[in-house]
Structures are given as structure tokens and as C-alpha cells.
Amino acid sequence: MDQPFPRVPAPAVRRGRSSRRLRVLFAAAEVFPLVKTGGLGDVAYYLPLALREQGVDARIIMPAYGSVLATAGRRRRTLARLDLPGHRAPARLLTERMDGGVPIYLVDVPGCFDRDGNPYLAPDGHEWPDNARRYAAFCRAVAALAAGIPGVAWRPDVLHANDWHTGLAPALLAGAGGRPGVLFAIHNLAFQGLYPHAELAALGLPAHWWSLDGLEFHGRMSFMKGGLVYADRIVTVSPRYAREILTPEFGCGLDGLLRHRRDVLSGIVNGVDYRVWDPRHDVHIAHAYCSDDPAGKRANRDLLRERVGLARTPAVCLFGHVSRLSGQKGTDLLLAALPALLARHRELQCVLVGSGEAALETALAGLARAWPGRVAVEIGYDETLAHQVIAGADAFVMPSRFEPCGLSQLYSLRYGTVPVVHATGGLRDTVVDATPAALGAGLATGFWFEQATVAALTGAMDRALALHGAGDGRWQALMRTGMAQDFGWENSARAYLDLYHTLPGGHGVRTASARA
Ligand code: ADP
Ligand code: GLC
């Protein structure tokens, strides 16, 4: 792990003669299972859960979307009312405790979040037109709770803010007395929350934020810069991506600022909650299996093929792909590579699941029509099907042009589903390429390709198909090595704890390191 900071072992913060648990407020725009559009949702629930299991008093704060208000709420109550500048009716801070035990604060701002559909996108596929106002309000509520709300006993020692939706919170807290230490996590630098200059005044934000050292980004206001400029530390979700974003190729225009702050930037790989993602007890799959008894995997593959309409031919190598459909994920590369691969390898079948850009959805449907029985496409978001593909496929392909961490390859490893990945970001950090040397040493877990091109992807899939077809036990060895990998959240949570202890302590509470 790429940790430039000193290791500080003790998880608890001591105050006076008594000791109490470190308090961490985890702010995110989506939290599984309440709202999830991608990996951030998984991280925003399972990381706080893992932190709690390490003895941290971690709590989540998220917007009270309509769907959340409709489903959660058996033990909900209003904790505080907040007057937010520019909002006539007060916002409500609600509390919610999920069954797994992580307490959640819901920010209910009248007119902002209580609407149907995707949290970020209107039904026409474009951003909600008032996203700046919505997430600015969320950030104000986050900053208020982080700084302490009169009458609310709980105040965090650490604010762990995630992605642009929370970026104004570090800026709002800057200079506030008694503020917590602030960690800002980048899950995807490509989404920055960029809005016209006029929004700064419209949202009642300080005029002096408008500078290159503040939120200005090429003539627009950047929420992401709020986190990058004002947080005490910045983290991203893999060590490799932490280095990549220092370069113009991956820095999305922010590489200069990130190089300036490189001494407080590090990377920690995401984790997997193996209580949910493990073929020994996955509730979404029909046949449990494990490394020592893998027969169930074949049975899951047969069921999957039946479900999605693939031919039941005996000789098969089934590739899966479950993804948001966007340029980032390289689904277009896969679309371009598949026809020649399908023509060349009669055993190749594919199941592709995703939703997103309309042109990609149309192209995928066209591919399925052109290759009946060999290519199955399901457009949409389906959590159960995602589990079934990861369990039933032989290989899982992720041709992402960039990938801050990626979770699907981590899940695939545990299911003996061999990842074929572009060697970038977290994909490179978590998959070991099946070179002859790595195979010989028993270290290989998947296949890499170095360039995000159709030719390179084709080469990696050719290699995978050749090894799968060789029938000499090397594929099974690859599966076993992958299944034995441990990407449990416990390791990542420990690394976050170390990082929290390097932050300035809030509320006069000293960190364990300061007292040692
Ligand atoms: P990202 O967050 O960039 O989309 P990750 O690999 O970190 O990528 O996480 C993606 C998560 O979203 C995984 O849990 C994956 O299974 C899930 N996912 C993506 N698309 C779909 C879909 N169409 N249906 C079900 N799950 C999906
Ligand atoms: C982002 C990234 C993905 C990462 C996820 C969770 O959506 O694209 O790589 O795994 O966040 O951190």
C-alpha cells in the first residue's frame, strides 16, 4: 500500500482519563443498499461498517432522496432543523440506523432530493438542472454536523468526504474553529461538479473562493476543487491511480493542483465484504461453491446461460461484463473486438450487462442480434444478475480506459472468474498478469493488456481463451490463486485508520499519535 504517512497503531482517541472511540463522519451521495449507481455506493456502506468493526464510531451522512424516504425509516427521527442560506424552508437532519448497524444521517432539503429516479440524472439522461444547489445544500448540512450543531451531542473527529458532491464541505469548514480533521476521497476525478461562475453568488458562497487557489477552474466553479484545495489530506482508491492522477493523461486538468498537494495524497485499495460477495454463501446464486469444491460454478454457468438465452453448447468459455456504459469503461473497445474474436473462437460466448450512454446500449443490442446464442445483452441495472454473471462467467472483462479502483474484478477473483483487464489504476494494483513467470510461480490471477486499444484487448482475450482451452490445469490454477486473494475491507479499514490518525485532531481531541 502506498502510504507516505507514519503508521500510528492505536485506533481509539483518548480524552482525559477516559477513552472514547474515534468518531468519523462519512459523507457520500450514494450508499448501498439505499441508493447505488456504482462502486461509490458499495464503498460508502461497507467501509464505515468495516471501520465500526475496527472500533471506530463511524456514521454516514447522505441526501434523503425520495426513494430513501420511502424505504428506510422504521427507526427514523428528526434530530435537528437547519436554516440553510438560500432555502426558505429549513432542512431536516434525520437519523436512521440500518440493520447492519451503521447509523445514517439523512439530509432532507425541501425541493432538493425528494424526487424519483437517478440521484444525479433527470429522466432525459442529463444532470438535474439544480444539481449545484442540491449538493451545495448537502455540503452545508455536512459541514454543519462536522462543526457541531447546538443540541446535537455527536460531533466527528474526522470528516471523510467523498467525490465532488461533498467537495464544498471541506471549503466551508476551512478556518472554522474546532473543526474535525478532513480527508477528501477521490473515487473518480472525471466527475468534478463544474458550474457557471454565477452559481457562486447564487448559492451564497464566499466571493473570495473565486480564485485559482480556490474553486475556479477554467472559468467555472469546481466542487471537486473544494475538496482538493481545502482538505487536510487527499486519498484515492488505489495507489496506482494516486500516481496516475499526477499526470496530464489522467489528471483531468487537476494534475497540477494534485502535484502541488502530492505530499498529502495517497492511495488505498477498496475492499470486498465477503459476507455478501462470496460464492460459498451468495444469496443471489443457486449453487454454492468454493475453491475445493468448484462444481457449483459450472451449474451456475448453465443457469445463467439459460436465463440470458445463450446456447447450451458443451465447449464454452463465457466472458462477462457488467458495467456502467460510458467511455471510461471501454465497452466500445469490447464491442469492436468481439466480432473477430467470436468468429475465431467457436467456444466464446459473452454476457454483457449495463446501462448508460444510449449509443452504447444500441450498439450492444445490435451485437446480440448479430450473434444469437453467442452474445447476450441485458440493458438495465440488476444487482442479482450482476452476482449471477460474476459467479457464472469463466472470465470477466474490464477494458476501462481508466479505473480508480474497480470492484467487479475484486468480486470476480473470489468467484474464480478470471479478470481480463486494462492494466490501469486499481485494475493493475489488484490483478497479477498471467505471464509464464507469474503462472510458474503460482502468482498469476488474470490477464492484462497495456494499451486501451482494440488490438491489445483482443490479444489479452486471445491469451485467456488459449489458456482456458489448453486443458492442462493452468486455468484452474489461475482460478484457485484468484479465489485465495484477500481483499477484505479489514485491511483497507486499517489503512484508513492510520490515515485518520495523521489528520489534525478536532475539538481539542488529540490523536493517539500526538499523545504517544
Ligand atoms: P464504477 O463505480 O466506476 O461504476 P466499480 O467497479 O467500482 O465501477 O463498481 C461498479 C459496481 O456497480 C459493481 O458493484 C457492479 O457490480 C455494479 N454495477 C455496475 N453496473 C451494473 C448493472 N448494470 N447492474 C448491476 N450492477 C452493476
Ligand atoms: C468510482 C470508480 C471506481 C471505484 C469506485 C469506488 O466509481 O470509477 O473505479 O471502484 O468509484 O471507489
Coordinates of C-alpha atoms and ligand atoms in Angstrom, one line a residue:
M1 CA 0.0 0.0 0.0
D2 CA 1.2 3.4 -0.9
Q3 CA 1.2 5.1 2.5
P4 CA 3.7 8.0 2.8
F5 CA 2.4 8.7 6.3
P6 CA 3.7 7.4 9.6
R7 CA 1.9 4.3 10.9
V8 CA 0.1 5.0 14.2
P9 CA -1.4 1.8 15.6
A10 CA -3.9 2.7 18.3
P11 CA -7.5 3.1 16.9
A12 CA -9.0 4.9 19.9
V13 CA -8.6 8.6 20.6
R14 CA -8.1 9.2 24.3
R15 CA -9.6 12.2 26.0
G16 CA -8.7 12.9 29.6
R17 CA -8.7 9.8 31.8
S18 CA -11.4 8.0 29.9
S19 CA -11.1 6.8 26.3
R20 CA -13.7 7.0 23.6
R21 CA -14.0 5.8 20.1
L22 CA -12.7 7.8 17.2
R23 CA -15.7 9.5 15.5
V24 CA -15.8 9.5 11.8
L25 CA -18.5 11.2 9.6
F26 CA -18.6 9.5 6.2
A27 CA -20.3 11.8 3.7
A28 CA -21.4 10.4 0.3
A29 CA -24.1 11.0 -2.3
E30 CA -25.0 7.3 -2.6
V31 CA -25.0 4.5 -0.1
F32 CA -25.8 0.8 -0.8
P33 CA -28.4 -0.6 -0.4
L34 CA -30.4 2.6 -0.2
V35 CA -29.1 4.2 -3.4
K36 CA -26.4 2.8 -5.7
T37 CA -25.3 3.7 -9.2
G38 CA -21.8 2.3 -9.0
G39 CA -18.9 1.4 -6.7
L40 CA -19.1 4.5 -4.6
G41 CA -22.4 3.2 -3.1
D42 CA -20.7 -0.1 -2.1
V43 CA -17.7 1.7 -0.5
A44 CA -20.0 4.2 1.3
Y45 CA -21.7 1.4 3.2
Y46 CA -19.0 -1.3 3.6
L47 CA -16.1 1.0 4.6
P48 CA -17.9 2.6 7.5
L49 CA -19.1 -0.8 8.5
A50 CA -15.6 -2.2 8.5
L51 CA -14.4 0.9 10.4
R52 CA -17.0 0.2 13.1
E53 CA -15.7 -3.4 13.3
Q54 CA -12.3 -1.8 14.0
G55 CA -13.8 0.1 17.0
V56 CA -14.4 3.4 15.2
D57 CA -17.7 5.2 15.7
A58 CA -18.3 5.7 12.0
R59 CA -21.5 7.2 10.8
I60 CA -22.8 8.0 7.3
I61 CA -24.4 11.2 6.1
M62 CA -26.3 11.2 2.7
P63 CA -29.1 13.1 1.0
A64 CA -32.6 12.0 1.8
Y65 CA -33.6 11.0 -1.7
G66 CA -37.3 10.2 -2.3
S67 CA -36.6 6.5 -2.7
V68 CA -34.7 6.6 0.6
L69 CA -37.5 8.3 2.4
A70 CA -39.9 5.8 1.0
T71 CA -38.0 2.7 2.0
A72 CA -35.9 3.4 5.1
G73 CA -37.4 4.7 8.2
R74 CA -38.5 2.2 10.7
R75 CA -36.4 4.0 13.4
R76 CA -36.2 7.4 11.8
R77 CA -36.4 10.6 13.7
T78 CA -35.7 14.3 13.2
L79 CA -32.5 15.3 15.0
A80 CA -32.3 18.9 14.0
R81 CA -33.6 21.6 11.7
L82 CA -31.1 23.6 9.8
D83 CA -31.5 27.0 8.2
L84 CA -29.6 26.9 5.0
P85 CA -28.8 30.2 3.1
G86 CA -31.0 30.5 0.0
H87 CA -33.5 27.9 1.3
R88 CA -36.8 29.3 2.7
A89 CA -37.9 26.2 4.5
P90 CA -35.5 24.6 7.0
A91 CA -33.7 21.4 6.1
R92 CA -34.2 18.4 8.4
L93 CA -31.4 16.2 9.6
L94 CA -32.9 12.8 10.2
T95 CA -31.3 9.8 11.8
E96 CA -31.6 6.3 10.6
R97 CA -30.0 3.0 11.7
M98 CA -29.6 0.3 9.1
D99 CA -29.9 -3.3 10.1
G100 CA -26.1 -3.8 9.7
G101 CA -25.7 -1.2 12.4
V102 CA -24.1 1.9 10.7
P103 CA -26.1 4.9 11.9
I104 CA -27.0 7.2 9.0
Y105 CA -27.9 10.9 8.9
L106 CA -30.2 11.8 6.1
V107 CA -30.3 15.4 4.8
D108 CA -33.8 16.3 3.8
V109 CA -33.8 19.7 2.0
P110 CA -37.3 20.6 0.8
G111 CA -37.4 20.7 -3.0
C112 CA -34.0 19.2 -3.5
F113 CA -33.8 15.4 -3.0
D114 CA -37.3 14.1 -2.7
R115 CA -37.8 13.2 -6.3
D116 CA -37.9 9.9 -8.2
G117 CA -35.1 8.4 -10.4
N118 CA -31.4 8.5 -10.5
P119 CA -29.7 10.7 -7.8
Y120 CA -27.7 12.7 -10.3
L121 CA -29.6 12.5 -13.6
A122 CA -33.0 13.6 -14.7
P123 CA -35.1 11.1 -16.8
D124 CA -33.7 12.7 -20.0
G125 CA -30.3 11.5 -19.0
H126 CA -28.9 14.9 -18.4
E127 CA -27.9 16.2 -14.9
W128 CA -30.7 17.5 -12.8
P129 CA -30.6 21.3 -13.7
D130 CA -30.3 22.2 -10.0
N131 CA -27.5 19.9 -9.0
A132 CA -25.3 22.8 -7.9
R133 CA -28.0 23.9 -5.5
R134 CA -28.8 20.4 -4.3
Y135 CA -25.3 19.3 -3.5
A136 CA -24.3 22.7 -2.1
A137 CA -27.2 22.3 0.4
F138 CA -26.0 18.8 1.2
C139 CA -22.4 20.1 1.8
R140 CA -23.7 22.8 4.1
A141 CA -25.5 20.2 6.2
V142 CA -22.4 18.0 6.2
A143 CA -20.3 21.0 7.3
A144 CA -22.8 21.9 10.0
L145 CA -22.8 18.4 11.5
A146 CA -19.0 18.3 11.2
A147 CA -18.5 21.6 13.0
G148 CA -21.1 20.8 15.6
I149 CA -24.8 21.5 15.8
P150 CA -26.1 23.1 19.0
G151 CA -28.2 20.4 20.8
V152 CA -26.6 17.6 18.9
A153 CA -24.2 15.7 21.1
W154 CA -22.4 13.8 18.4
R155 CA -19.5 15.7 16.6
P156 CA -16.9 13.9 14.5
D157 CA -13.2 13.9 15.0
V158 CA -12.8 13.2 11.3
L159 CA -14.9 14.2 8.2
H160 CA -14.3 11.7 5.4
A161 CA -15.8 13.3 2.4
N162 CA -16.2 11.5 -1.0
D163 CA -16.2 12.9 -4.5
W164 CA -17.4 16.2 -5.9
H165 CA -20.9 16.0 -4.3
T166 CA -19.2 16.6 -0.9
G167 CA -16.4 18.9 -2.2
L168 CA -17.8 22.2 -0.7
A169 CA -17.8 20.8 2.8
P170 CA -14.0 21.0 3.3
A171 CA -14.1 24.5 1.9
L172 CA -17.0 25.5 4.2
L173 CA -15.0 24.1 7.2
A174 CA -11.7 25.7 6.4
G175 CA -10.7 28.1 9.1
A176 CA -13.7 27.1 11.4
G177 CA -12.6 26.8 15.0
G178 CA -12.9 23.3 16.4
R179 CA -13.4 21.7 13.1
P180 CA -12.6 18.0 12.6
G181 CA -9.7 16.7 10.5
V182 CA -10.8 16.5 6.9
L183 CA -10.0 13.7 4.5
F184 CA -11.2 14.0 0.9
A185 CA -11.5 10.8 -1.1
I186 CA -11.4 10.8 -4.9
H187 CA -13.4 8.0 -6.4
N188 CA -13.5 9.4 -9.9
L189 CA -11.6 12.6 -10.9
A190 CA -13.6 12.7 -14.2
F191 CA -16.7 13.9 -12.4
Q192 CA -16.0 17.3 -11.0
G193 CA -19.2 19.2 -10.4
L194 CA -18.5 22.1 -12.7
Y195 CA -21.0 25.0 -12.7
P196 CA -21.1 28.6 -14.0
H197 CA -19.4 31.3 -12.1
A198 CA -22.8 32.9 -11.3
E199 CA -23.7 29.9 -9.1
L200 CA -21.1 31.0 -6.6
A201 CA -23.2 34.1 -5.7
A202 CA -26.5 32.4 -6.3
L203 CA -25.6 29.8 -3.7
G204 CA -24.5 32.4 -1.2
L205 CA -20.9 31.2 -1.2
P206 CA -18.0 33.5 -0.3
A207 CA -16.8 35.6 -3.2
H208 CA -13.1 35.1 -2.3
W209 CA -13.5 31.4 -3.2
W210 CA -13.3 32.6 -6.8
S211 CA -9.6 32.3 -7.4
L212 CA -7.2 29.8 -8.9
D213 CA -6.2 28.9 -5.4
G214 CA -9.9 28.4 -4.6
L215 CA -12.8 26.9 -6.6
E216 CA -12.2 28.5 -10.0
F217 CA -11.5 26.0 -12.8
H218 CA -11.2 27.4 -16.3
G219 CA -13.9 30.0 -15.7
R220 CA -16.2 27.6 -13.9
M221 CA -16.8 26.8 -10.2
S222 CA -15.5 23.3 -9.3
F223 CA -17.0 21.4 -6.4
M224 CA -14.2 18.9 -6.7
K225 CA -11.6 21.6 -6.1
G226 CA -13.2 22.4 -2.8
G227 CA -12.1 19.0 -1.6
L228 CA -8.7 19.0 -3.3
V229 CA -7.7 22.5 -2.1
Y230 CA -9.2 22.6 1.4
A231 CA -9.0 19.1 2.8
D232 CA -6.1 18.2 5.2
R233 CA -5.4 15.0 3.3
I234 CA -6.5 13.5 0.0
V235 CA -6.9 9.9 -0.7
T236 CA -7.9 7.9 -3.7
V237 CA -9.0 4.3 -4.1
S238 CA -5.7 2.7 -5.3
P239 CA -2.0 3.6 -5.1
R240 CA -1.6 3.3 -8.8
Y241 CA -4.5 5.8 -9.5
A242 CA -2.9 8.1 -6.9
R243 CA 0.2 8.3 -9.1
E244 CA -1.7 8.4 -12.4
I245 CA -3.7 11.5 -11.5
L246 CA -0.5 13.4 -11.1
T247 CA -0.1 13.2 -14.9
P248 CA -1.9 15.2 -17.6
E249 CA -3.1 11.9 -19.1
F250 CA -5.2 11.0 -16.1
G251 CA -5.4 14.3 -14.1
C252 CA -8.5 15.7 -15.9
G253 CA -6.9 19.2 -15.7
L254 CA -6.3 18.9 -12.0
D255 CA -2.9 17.2 -12.2
G256 CA -1.0 20.5 -11.4
L257 CA -3.0 21.0 -8.2
L258 CA -2.6 17.4 -7.3
R259 CA 1.2 17.6 -7.8
H260 CA 1.2 20.6 -5.6
R261 CA -0.5 18.6 -2.9
R262 CA 1.2 15.3 -3.5
D263 CA 2.7 15.1 0.0
V264 CA -0.8 14.7 1.4
L265 CA -2.1 12.4 -1.4
S266 CA -2.1 8.6 -1.1
G267 CA -4.0 5.6 -2.4
I268 CA -5.8 2.8 -0.5
V269 CA -7.4 0.0 -2.5
N270 CA -11.1 -0.6 -1.9
G271 CA -12.3 -3.8 -0.3
V272 CA -14.9 -6.5 -0.6
D273 CA -17.4 -7.5 2.0
Y274 CA -17.1 -11.3 1.7
R275 CA -20.3 -11.8 3.7
V276 CA -22.1 -10.6 0.6
W277 CA -19.7 -11.4 -2.2
D278 CA -18.5 -15.0 -1.8
P279 CA -19.8 -18.0 -3.8
R280 CA -19.9 -20.1 -0.6
H281 CA -23.0 -18.2 0.6
D282 CA -24.1 -15.7 -2.0
V283 CA -27.9 -15.4 -1.7
H284 CA -28.2 -14.4 -5.4
I285 CA -26.8 -17.6 -6.8
A286 CA -28.4 -21.1 -6.9
H287 CA -25.3 -23.2 -6.4
A288 CA -22.8 -22.5 -3.7
Y289 CA -19.2 -23.4 -4.5
C290 CA -15.6 -22.8 -3.3
S291 CA -12.1 -23.4 -4.4
D292 CA -12.0 -27.0 -3.0
D293 CA -15.4 -27.9 -4.5
P294 CA -15.9 -25.8 -7.6
A295 CA -18.6 -28.0 -9.3
G296 CA -21.3 -25.4 -8.5
K297 CA -19.7 -22.9 -10.7
R298 CA -20.5 -24.9 -13.8
A299 CA -24.1 -25.3 -12.6
N300 CA -24.4 -21.5 -12.1
R301 CA -22.9 -21.0 -15.6
D302 CA -25.6 -23.3 -17.1
L303 CA -28.4 -21.5 -15.3
L304 CA -27.0 -18.1 -16.3
R305 CA -26.9 -19.2 -20.0
E306 CA -30.5 -20.4 -19.7
R307 CA -31.6 -17.1 -18.1
V308 CA -30.0 -14.8 -20.7
G309 CA -30.6 -17.1 -23.7
L310 CA -27.2 -18.4 -24.6
A311 CA -26.7 -21.7 -26.4
R312 CA -26.1 -24.7 -24.1
T313 CA -23.0 -25.9 -26.2
P314 CA -20.7 -28.1 -24.1
A315 CA -17.4 -26.4 -25.0
V316 CA -17.6 -22.9 -23.8
C317 CA -15.6 -20.0 -22.4
L318 CA -18.1 -17.5 -21.1
F319 CA -17.0 -13.9 -20.8
G320 CA -18.9 -11.5 -18.6
H321 CA -19.0 -7.7 -18.5
V322 CA -21.2 -5.8 -16.0
S323 CA -20.7 -2.0 -16.1
R324 CA -21.9 1.5 -16.4
L325 CA -21.9 2.1 -20.1
S326 CA -19.5 5.0 -20.6
G327 CA -16.3 5.9 -22.3
Q328 CA -14.4 5.3 -19.0
K329 CA -15.4 1.6 -19.0
G330 CA -14.1 0.9 -22.6
T331 CA -17.3 -1.1 -23.5
D332 CA -16.8 0.4 -27.1
L333 CA -13.4 -1.4 -27.3
L334 CA -15.1 -4.7 -26.4
L335 CA -17.8 -4.1 -29.0
A336 CA -15.2 -3.5 -31.6
A337 CA -13.1 -6.5 -30.6
L338 CA -15.9 -9.1 -30.2
P339 CA -16.9 -9.9 -33.8
A340 CA -13.5 -11.1 -34.9
L341 CA -13.0 -13.0 -31.6
L342 CA -16.4 -14.7 -31.9
A343 CA -15.6 -15.7 -35.5
R344 CA -12.2 -17.1 -34.5
H345 CA -13.1 -18.8 -31.2
R346 CA -16.2 -21.0 -31.6
E347 CA -16.3 -21.7 -27.8
L348 CA -16.5 -18.0 -26.9
Q349 CA -19.8 -16.7 -25.5
C350 CA -20.5 -13.3 -23.9
V351 CA -23.0 -11.9 -21.4
L352 CA -23.0 -8.1 -21.2
V353 CA -25.0 -6.2 -18.6
G354 CA -25.2 -2.5 -18.2
S355 CA -26.9 0.8 -18.7
G356 CA -25.7 4.3 -19.6
E357 CA -24.9 6.0 -22.9
A358 CA -27.7 5.5 -25.4
A359 CA -25.3 4.8 -28.3
L360 CA -23.6 2.0 -26.4
E361 CA -26.9 0.5 -25.4
T362 CA -28.0 0.5 -29.0
A363 CA -24.7 -1.0 -30.2
L364 CA -24.8 -3.8 -27.6
A365 CA -28.3 -4.7 -28.6
G366 CA -27.1 -4.8 -32.2
L367 CA -24.3 -7.2 -31.3
A368 CA -26.6 -9.5 -29.5
R369 CA -28.9 -9.6 -32.6
A370 CA -25.9 -10.4 -34.9
W371 CA -24.7 -13.2 -32.7
P372 CA -27.8 -15.1 -31.3
G373 CA -27.0 -17.7 -28.8
R374 CA -23.4 -16.4 -28.5
V375 CA -23.9 -12.9 -27.2
A376 CA -26.5 -12.0 -24.6
V377 CA -27.2 -8.4 -23.6
E378 CA -29.2 -7.1 -20.7
I379 CA -29.7 -3.4 -20.6
G380 CA -30.5 -2.1 -17.2
Y381 CA -29.3 -2.2 -13.6
D382 CA -29.8 -5.6 -11.9
E383 CA -27.9 -6.4 -8.7
T384 CA -29.0 -10.1 -8.7
L385 CA -27.9 -10.5 -12.3
A386 CA -24.6 -8.9 -11.5
H387 CA -23.9 -11.6 -8.9
Q388 CA -25.0 -14.3 -11.3
V389 CA -22.7 -13.1 -14.1
I390 CA -19.8 -12.8 -11.7
A391 CA -20.5 -16.4 -10.5
G392 CA -21.4 -18.0 -13.8
A393 CA -18.8 -16.5 -16.2
D394 CA -15.4 -18.0 -16.8
A395 CA -13.8 -14.7 -17.3
F396 CA -14.7 -11.1 -16.6
V397 CA -13.5 -8.4 -18.9
M398 CA -12.8 -4.8 -17.8
P399 CA -11.3 -2.8 -20.7
S400 CA -11.6 0.5 -18.7
R401 CA -9.6 3.4 -20.1
F402 CA -9.0 4.5 -16.5
E403 CA -10.2 2.8 -13.3
P404 CA -9.6 4.4 -10.0
C405 CA -10.1 1.1 -8.2
G406 CA -12.8 -1.1 -9.7
L407 CA -14.8 -3.5 -7.6
S408 CA -16.0 -6.1 -10.1
Q409 CA -12.5 -7.5 -10.7
L410 CA -12.2 -7.9 -6.9
Y411 CA -15.5 -9.7 -6.7
S412 CA -14.6 -11.9 -9.8
L413 CA -11.4 -13.0 -8.2
R414 CA -13.3 -14.5 -5.3
Y415 CA -15.7 -16.3 -7.6
G416 CA -12.9 -18.0 -9.7
T417 CA -13.9 -15.8 -12.6
V418 CA -10.7 -14.7 -14.2
P419 CA -10.3 -11.0 -14.8
V420 CA -9.1 -9.7 -18.2
V421 CA -8.2 -6.0 -17.6
H422 CA -6.6 -3.0 -19.0
A423 CA -3.5 -2.5 -16.7
T424 CA -4.5 0.8 -15.3
G425 CA -5.3 2.2 -11.8
G426 CA -6.8 -0.3 -9.4
L427 CA -7.0 -3.0 -12.0
R428 CA -3.3 -3.0 -12.3
D429 CA -2.9 -3.0 -8.5
T430 CA -5.2 -5.9 -7.9
V431 CA -4.7 -8.4 -10.8
V432 CA -1.5 -10.2 -11.5
D433 CA -0.9 -10.9 -15.2
A434 CA -0.5 -14.5 -16.3
T435 CA 3.0 -14.2 -17.7
P436 CA 4.8 -17.5 -17.9
A437 CA 6.9 -16.5 -14.9
A438 CA 3.8 -15.5 -12.8
L439 CA 2.0 -18.6 -13.8
G440 CA 5.0 -20.8 -12.9
A441 CA 5.3 -19.1 -9.5
G442 CA 1.6 -19.5 -8.7
L443 CA 1.1 -15.8 -8.5
A444 CA -1.0 -15.1 -11.6
T445 CA -4.7 -14.2 -11.2
G446 CA -5.7 -12.8 -14.6
F447 CA -4.7 -11.1 -17.8
W448 CA -3.5 -7.6 -18.5
F449 CA -3.2 -5.5 -21.6
E450 CA -1.1 -2.4 -21.6
Q451 CA -2.8 -0.1 -24.1
A452 CA -6.5 0.7 -24.2
T453 CA -6.8 -0.4 -27.8
V454 CA -8.9 -3.0 -29.6
A455 CA -5.8 -4.8 -30.7
A456 CA -4.4 -5.1 -27.2
L457 CA -7.8 -6.2 -25.7
T458 CA -8.1 -8.8 -28.5
G459 CA -4.6 -10.0 -27.6
A460 CA -5.5 -10.4 -24.0
M461 CA -8.7 -12.2 -24.7
D462 CA -6.9 -14.5 -27.2
R463 CA -4.4 -15.3 -24.4
A464 CA -7.2 -16.1 -22.0
L465 CA -9.1 -18.3 -24.5
A466 CA -5.9 -20.2 -25.3
L467 CA -5.1 -20.9 -21.6
H468 CA -8.7 -21.9 -21.0
G469 CA -8.7 -24.2 -23.9
A470 CA -5.3 -25.8 -23.2
G471 CA -6.9 -28.2 -20.7
D472 CA -3.7 -28.6 -18.8
G473 CA -4.8 -27.3 -15.4
R474 CA -3.2 -23.9 -15.6
W475 CA -6.6 -22.2 -15.9
Q476 CA -7.8 -24.0 -12.7
A477 CA -4.6 -22.9 -11.0
L478 CA -5.3 -19.3 -12.0
M479 CA -8.8 -19.6 -10.6
R480 CA -7.5 -21.0 -7.3
T481 CA -4.9 -18.3 -6.9
G482 CA -7.6 -15.6 -7.5
M483 CA -10.0 -17.2 -5.1
A484 CA -7.4 -17.2 -2.4
Q485 CA -6.8 -13.5 -2.6
D486 CA -7.9 -11.4 0.4
F487 CA -9.2 -8.0 -0.4
G488 CA -11.4 -7.9 2.7
W489 CA -12.3 -4.5 3.9
E490 CA -10.5 -5.1 7.2
N491 CA -7.1 -4.3 5.6
S492 CA -8.3 -1.2 3.9
A493 CA -10.1 0.0 7.0
R494 CA -6.9 -0.4 9.0
A495 CA -5.1 1.7 6.4
Y496 CA -7.8 4.4 6.6
L497 CA -7.4 4.4 10.4
D498 CA -3.7 5.0 10.1
L499 CA -4.6 7.9 7.8
Y500 CA -7.2 9.4 10.2
H501 CA -4.5 9.5 12.9
T502 CA -2.3 11.7 10.8
L503 CA -5.1 14.4 10.5
P504 CA -5.2 17.4 12.8
G505 CA -7.5 16.5 15.7
G506 CA -10.7 18.4 16.0
H507 CA -12.5 19.7 19.1
G508 CA -9.2 19.8 21.1
V509 CA -9.1 16.0 20.9
R510 CA -5.6 14.9 20.2
T511 CA -4.9 12.0 18.0
A512 CA -3.3 8.9 19.5
S513 CA 0.0 9.9 17.8
A514 CA 0.0 13.3 19.4
R515 CA -0.3 11.7 22.8
A516 CA 2.1 8.9 22.3
Ligands
ADP1 P1 -17.8 2.3 -11.0 O1 -18.1 2.7 -9.7 O2 -16.9 3.1 -11.8 O3 -19.1 2.1 -11.8 P2 -16.8 -0.2 -9.8 O4 -16.2 -1.4 -10.5 O5 -16.1 0.4 -8.7 O6 -17.1 0.8 -11.0 O7 -18.3 -0.6 -9.3 C1 -19.3 -1.0 -10.1 C2 -20.4 -1.6 -9.2 O8 -21.6 -1.4 -9.8 C3 -20.2 -3.1 -9.0 O9 -20.7 -3.5 -7.8 C4 -21.0 -3.6 -10.2 O10 -21.5 -4.9 -10.0 C5 -22.2 -2.6 -10.2 N1 -22.8 -2.5 -11.4 C6 -22.5 -1.7 -12.5 N2 -23.4 -1.8 -13.5 C7 -24.3 -2.6 -13.1 C8 -25.5 -3.1 -13.6 N3 -25.9 -2.7 -14.8 N4 -26.3 -3.9 -12.9 C9 -25.9 -4.3 -11.7 N5 -24.8 -3.9 -11.1 C10 -24.0 -3.0 -11.8
GLC2 C1 -15.6 5.1 -8.9 C2 -14.5 4.5 -9.8 C3 -14.3 3.0 -9.5 C4 -14.2 2.8 -8.0 C5 -15.4 3.3 -7.3 C6 -15.4 3.1 -5.8 O1 -16.9 5.0 -9.4 O2 -14.8 4.6 -11.1 O3 -13.0 2.6 -10.1 O4 -14.0 1.4 -7.7 O5 -15.6 4.7 -7.5 O6 -14.3 3.7 -5.2

